[in-house]
PDB file of C-alpha atoms in Angstrom:
ATOM      1  CA  MET A 162     107.926 107.475  95.583  1.00 80.00           C
ATOM      2  CA  LYS A 163     105.620 110.020  94.021  1.00 76.00           C
ATOM      3  CA  LYS A 164     107.106 113.107  93.374  1.00 80.00           C
ATOM      4  CA  LEU A 165     105.280 116.127  94.522  1.00 82.00           C
ATOM      5  CA  ASP A 166     104.993 119.777  92.604  1.00 82.00           C
ATOM      6  CA  VAL A 167     107.072 122.233  94.548  1.00 85.00           C
ATOM      7  CA  ILE A 168     106.777 126.149  93.444  1.00 87.00           C
ATOM      8  CA  THR A 169     110.053 127.228  94.887  1.00 88.00           C
ATOM      9  CA  ASP A 170     110.857 131.605  94.660  1.00 88.00           C
ATOM     10  CA  SER A 171     112.583 133.107  97.340  1.00 92.00           C
ATOM     11  CA  ARG A 172     109.737 133.439  99.973  1.00 89.00           C
ATOM     12  CA  GLY A 173     110.143 129.949 100.100  1.00 89.00           C
ATOM     13  CA  GLU A 174     108.522 126.563  99.013  1.00 85.00           C
ATOM     14  CA  LEU A 175     104.669 126.205  97.900  1.00 87.00           C
ATOM     15  CA  LEU A 176     103.590 122.222  97.956  1.00 84.00           C
ATOM     16  CA  VAL A 177     100.828 122.090  95.273  1.00 84.00           C
ATOM     17  CA  PHE A 178      98.210 118.945  95.345  1.00 84.00           C
ATOM     18  CA  GLU A 179      95.198 118.980  92.507  1.00 83.00           C
ATOM     19  CA  ASN A 180      93.132 116.060  91.684  1.00 83.00           C
ATOM     20  CA  GLY A 181      93.832 114.501  88.823  1.00 80.00           C
ATOM     21  CA  LYS A 182      97.457 116.248  88.542  1.00 80.00           C
ATOM     22  CA  ASN A 183      99.556 114.549  91.130  1.00 79.00           C
ATOM     23  CA  ILE A 184      97.155 112.519  93.396  1.00 82.00           C
ATOM     24  CA  ASP A 185      95.334 110.015  91.841  1.00 84.00           C
ATOM     25  CA  PHE A 186      91.818 110.509  93.804  1.00 89.00           C
ATOM     26  CA  GLU A 187      89.258 112.719  95.071  1.00 91.00           C
ATOM     27  CA  LEU A 188      90.567 114.064  98.602  1.00 92.00           C
ATOM     28  CA  LYS A 189      88.049 113.073 101.270  1.00 94.00           C
ATOM     29  CA  ARG A 190      90.242 113.399 104.295  1.00 95.00           C
ATOM     30  CA  LEU A 191      93.219 114.514 105.774  1.00 94.00           C
ATOM     31  CA  TYR A 192      95.157 113.929 108.865  1.00 95.00           C
ATOM     32  CA  ILE A 193      98.742 114.291 110.405  1.00 96.00           C
ATOM     33  CA  ILE A 194     100.617 111.995 112.563  1.00 96.00           C
ATOM     34  CA  LYS A 195     103.361 114.593 114.414  1.00 95.00           C
ATOM     35  CA  LYS A 196     104.734 114.851 117.754  1.00 94.00           C
ATOM     36  CA  ASN A 197     106.125 110.771 118.576  1.00 92.00           C
ATOM     37  CA  THR A 198     107.935 112.193 120.955  1.00 88.00           C
ATOM     38  CA  LEU A 199     109.313 108.394 122.425  1.00 89.00           C
ATOM     39  CA  ASN A 200     109.405 107.476 118.649  1.00 89.00           C
ATOM     40  CA  LEU A 201     106.408 104.465 118.790  1.00 90.00           C
ATOM     41  CA  LYS A 202     106.242 102.560 115.551  1.00 94.00           C
ATOM     42  CA  ARG A 203     102.694 103.062 114.310  1.00 95.00           C
ATOM     43  CA  GLY A 204     100.602 101.865 111.304  1.00 95.00           C
ATOM     44  CA  PHE A 205     100.651  98.116 111.702  1.00 96.00           C
ATOM     45  CA  HIS A 206      97.566  97.617 109.706  1.00 97.00           C
ATOM     46  CA  ALA A 207      96.087  97.394 106.471  1.00 98.00           C
ATOM     47  CA  HIS A 208      92.915  98.843 104.497  1.00 98.00           C
ATOM     48  CA  LYS A 209      90.509  96.549 101.991  1.00 98.00           C
ATOM     49  CA  LYS A 210      89.939  99.818 100.075  1.00 97.00           C
ATOM     50  CA  LEU A 211      91.281 102.495 101.076  1.00 97.00           C
ATOM     51  CA  THR A 212      94.318 104.459  98.865  1.00 96.00           C
ATOM     52  CA  GLN A 213      96.539 106.906 100.151  1.00 96.00           C
ATOM     53  CA  LEU A 214      99.113 109.093  99.669  1.00 94.00           C
ATOM     54  CA  LEU A 215     102.227 109.760 102.686  1.00 96.00           C
ATOM     55  CA  PHE A 216     104.425 112.136 103.040  1.00 94.00           C
ATOM     56  CA  CYS A 217     106.415 114.155 105.462  1.00 95.00           C
ATOM     57  CA  THR A 218     106.505 117.929 105.772  1.00 93.00           C
ATOM     58  CA  SER A 219     109.248 117.782 108.824  1.00 94.00           C
ATOM     59  CA  GLY A 220     111.799 115.809 109.433  1.00 96.00           C
ATOM     60  CA  SER A 221     112.013 111.703 108.217  1.00 96.00           C
ATOM     61  CA  CYS A 222     110.796 107.719 108.924  1.00 96.00           C
ATOM     62  CA  GLU A 223     110.490 104.699 107.353  1.00 97.00           C
ATOM     63  CA  ILE A 224     107.692 103.264 105.716  1.00 97.00           C
ATOM     64  CA  ILE A 225     107.712  99.615 105.759  1.00 98.00           C
ATOM     65  CA  THR A 226     105.168  98.102 102.997  1.00 98.00           C
ATOM     66  CA  ILE A 227     103.948  94.486 102.552  1.00 98.00           C
ATOM     67  CA  ASP A 228     101.912  94.643  99.275  1.00 97.00           C
ATOM     68  CA  SER A 229      99.081  91.747  98.259  1.00 95.00           C
ATOM     69  CA  ASP A 230     102.152  89.887  96.272  1.00 95.00           C
ATOM     70  CA  MET A 231     103.967  89.953  99.783  1.00 95.00           C
ATOM     71  CA  VAL A 232     106.638  92.087  98.423  1.00 97.00           C
ATOM     72  CA  LYS A 233     108.234  93.753 101.406  1.00 98.00           C
ATOM     73  CA  LYS A 234     109.792  97.766 100.720  1.00 98.00           C
ATOM     74  CA  ILE A 235     111.550 100.034 103.061  1.00 98.00           C
ATOM     75  CA  HIS A 236     110.710 103.626 101.763  1.00 97.00           C
ATOM     76  CA  HIS A 237     112.499 106.572 103.363  1.00 97.00           C
ATOM     77  CA  LEU A 238     110.019 109.560 103.641  1.00 96.00           C
ATOM     78  CA  LYS A 239     112.101 112.893 104.372  1.00 94.00           C
ATOM     79  CA  SER A 240     110.532 116.715 104.187  1.00 82.00           C
ATOM     80  CA  ASP A 241     111.068 116.956 100.068  1.00 80.00           C
ATOM     81  CA  ASN A 242     108.917 116.934  97.268  1.00 83.00           C
ATOM     82  CA  HIS A 243     108.614 113.152  97.846  1.00 88.00           C
ATOM     83  CA  GLY A 244     105.559 111.310  99.067  1.00 92.00           C
ATOM     84  CA  ILE A 245     104.558 107.297  98.674  1.00 95.00           C
ATOM     85  CA  MET A 246     101.344 105.847  97.604  1.00 94.00           C
ATOM     86  CA  ILE A 247      99.703 103.352  99.397  1.00 97.00           C
ATOM     87  CA  TYR A 248      97.170 101.237  98.085  1.00 97.00           C
ATOM     88  CA  PRO A 249      94.588  99.233  98.947  1.00 98.00           C
ATOM     89  CA  LEU A 250      95.541  95.568 100.204  1.00 98.00           C
ATOM     90  CA  THR A 251      99.063  97.080 101.472  1.00 98.00           C
ATOM     91  CA  TRP A 252     100.230  96.271 105.047  1.00 98.00           C
ATOM     92  CA  ARG A 253     102.226  99.716 106.619  1.00 98.00           C
ATOM     93  CA  GLU A 254     104.291 100.092 109.243  1.00 98.00           C
ATOM     94  CA  ILE A 255     105.651 103.322 110.410  1.00 97.00           C
ATOM     95  CA  HIS A 256     109.745 103.432 111.941  1.00 97.00           C
ATOM     96  CA  ASN A 257     112.171 105.340 113.230  1.00 96.00           C
ATOM     97  CA  MET A 258     110.319 109.000 112.929  1.00 96.00           C
ATOM     98  CA  SER A 259     112.563 111.732 113.927  1.00 96.00           C
ATOM     99  CA  PRO A 260     111.677 113.930 116.833  1.00 94.00           C
ATOM    100  CA  ASP A 261     110.312 116.545 114.306  1.00 95.00           C
ATOM    101  CA  CYS A 262     108.699 114.223 112.074  1.00 96.00           C
ATOM    102  CA  VAL A 263     104.982 115.279 110.819  1.00 95.00           C
ATOM    103  CA  ILE A 264     103.674 112.731 108.244  1.00 96.00           C
ATOM    104  CA  ASN A 265     100.749 114.227 106.409  1.00 95.00           C
ATOM    105  CA  VAL A 266      98.119 111.342 104.927  1.00 96.00           C
ATOM    106  CA  LEU A 267      95.923 112.411 101.913  1.00 95.00           C
ATOM    107  CA  CYS A 268      93.090 109.401 101.844  1.00 96.00           C
ATOM    108  CA  ASP A 269      90.181 109.200  98.958  1.00 96.00           C
ATOM    109  CA  LYS A 270      87.883 107.821 101.400  1.00 97.00           C
ATOM    110  CA  LYS A 271      86.559 109.100 104.854  1.00 96.00           C
ATOM    111  CA  PHE A 272      86.986 106.876 108.110  1.00 96.00           C
ATOM    112  CA  ASP A 273      85.919 103.382 108.235  1.00 97.00           C
ATOM    113  CA  PRO A 274      87.119 101.176 111.014  1.00 96.00           C
ATOM    114  CA  VAL A 275      85.577  98.006 108.838  1.00 97.00           C
ATOM    115  CA  ASP A 276      87.934  99.156 106.246  1.00 98.00           C
ATOM    116  CA  TYR A 277      91.083  97.921 108.384  1.00 97.00           C
ATOM    117  CA  ILE A 278      92.834  94.789 108.533  1.00 98.00           C
ATOM    118  CA  HIS A 279      94.910  94.892 111.940  1.00 97.00           C
ATOM    119  CA  LYS A 280      97.189  92.026 111.872  1.00 97.00           C
ATOM    120  CA  LEU A 281      99.665  90.499 109.913  1.00 97.00           C
ATOM    121  CA  LYS A 282      98.210  87.001 109.992  1.00 97.00           C
ATOM    122  CA  ASP A 283      94.384  88.361 108.862  1.00 97.00           C
ATOM    123  CA  PHE A 284      96.060  90.287 106.204  1.00 97.00           C
ATOM    124  CA  GLU A 285      97.962  87.290 104.297  1.00 96.00           C
ATOM    125  CA  GLU A 286      95.276  85.339 104.466  1.00 96.00           C
ATOM    126  CA  TYR A 287      92.926  87.999 103.702  1.00 96.00           C
ATOM    127  CA  ILE A 288      94.960  88.053 100.308  1.00 94.00           C
ATOM    128  CA  ARG A 289      95.341  84.182  99.883  1.00 90.00           C
ATOM    129  CA  TYR A 290      91.303  84.338  99.361  1.00 85.00           C
TER     130      TYR A 290
END
C-alpha cells in the first residue's frame, strides 16, 4: 500500500498528488471506475509497460494482483489515504466493490490497446519468456 498525502482541517480533506513527490511518474491519464451497481468483477488484465496508482475516493474494493514472480496478493482499498501502485507486468483483478465504490486510476501513459495482456494464461507465458 502507498500512503497518500492528505491535508485535513475543519473544511474537510484535500488529497494531494505531485509528480516526483508522492507519485513516481508523470501523470498522462486519469480514469474513474464507479457505479458498478451489480458488483461485477473488473480488470482481469496486465499491462506490458503501464504504471498505475489506484485509490478509492468513496467505498471500498479488493484488488488482487499477481506480479511477474507469480506472487499473488489481495489488497483492500477503502476511501482513506492509501492507494496501490501497479507496475508493468502485474496482473490485476477488481473484486467486491461496495455500492458506493469510486476507484481513481492515475496512469503514466496514454491508452494503448497493444499494451494489454487480456488472458491470465497469456500473461503467464509472456513473463516466462
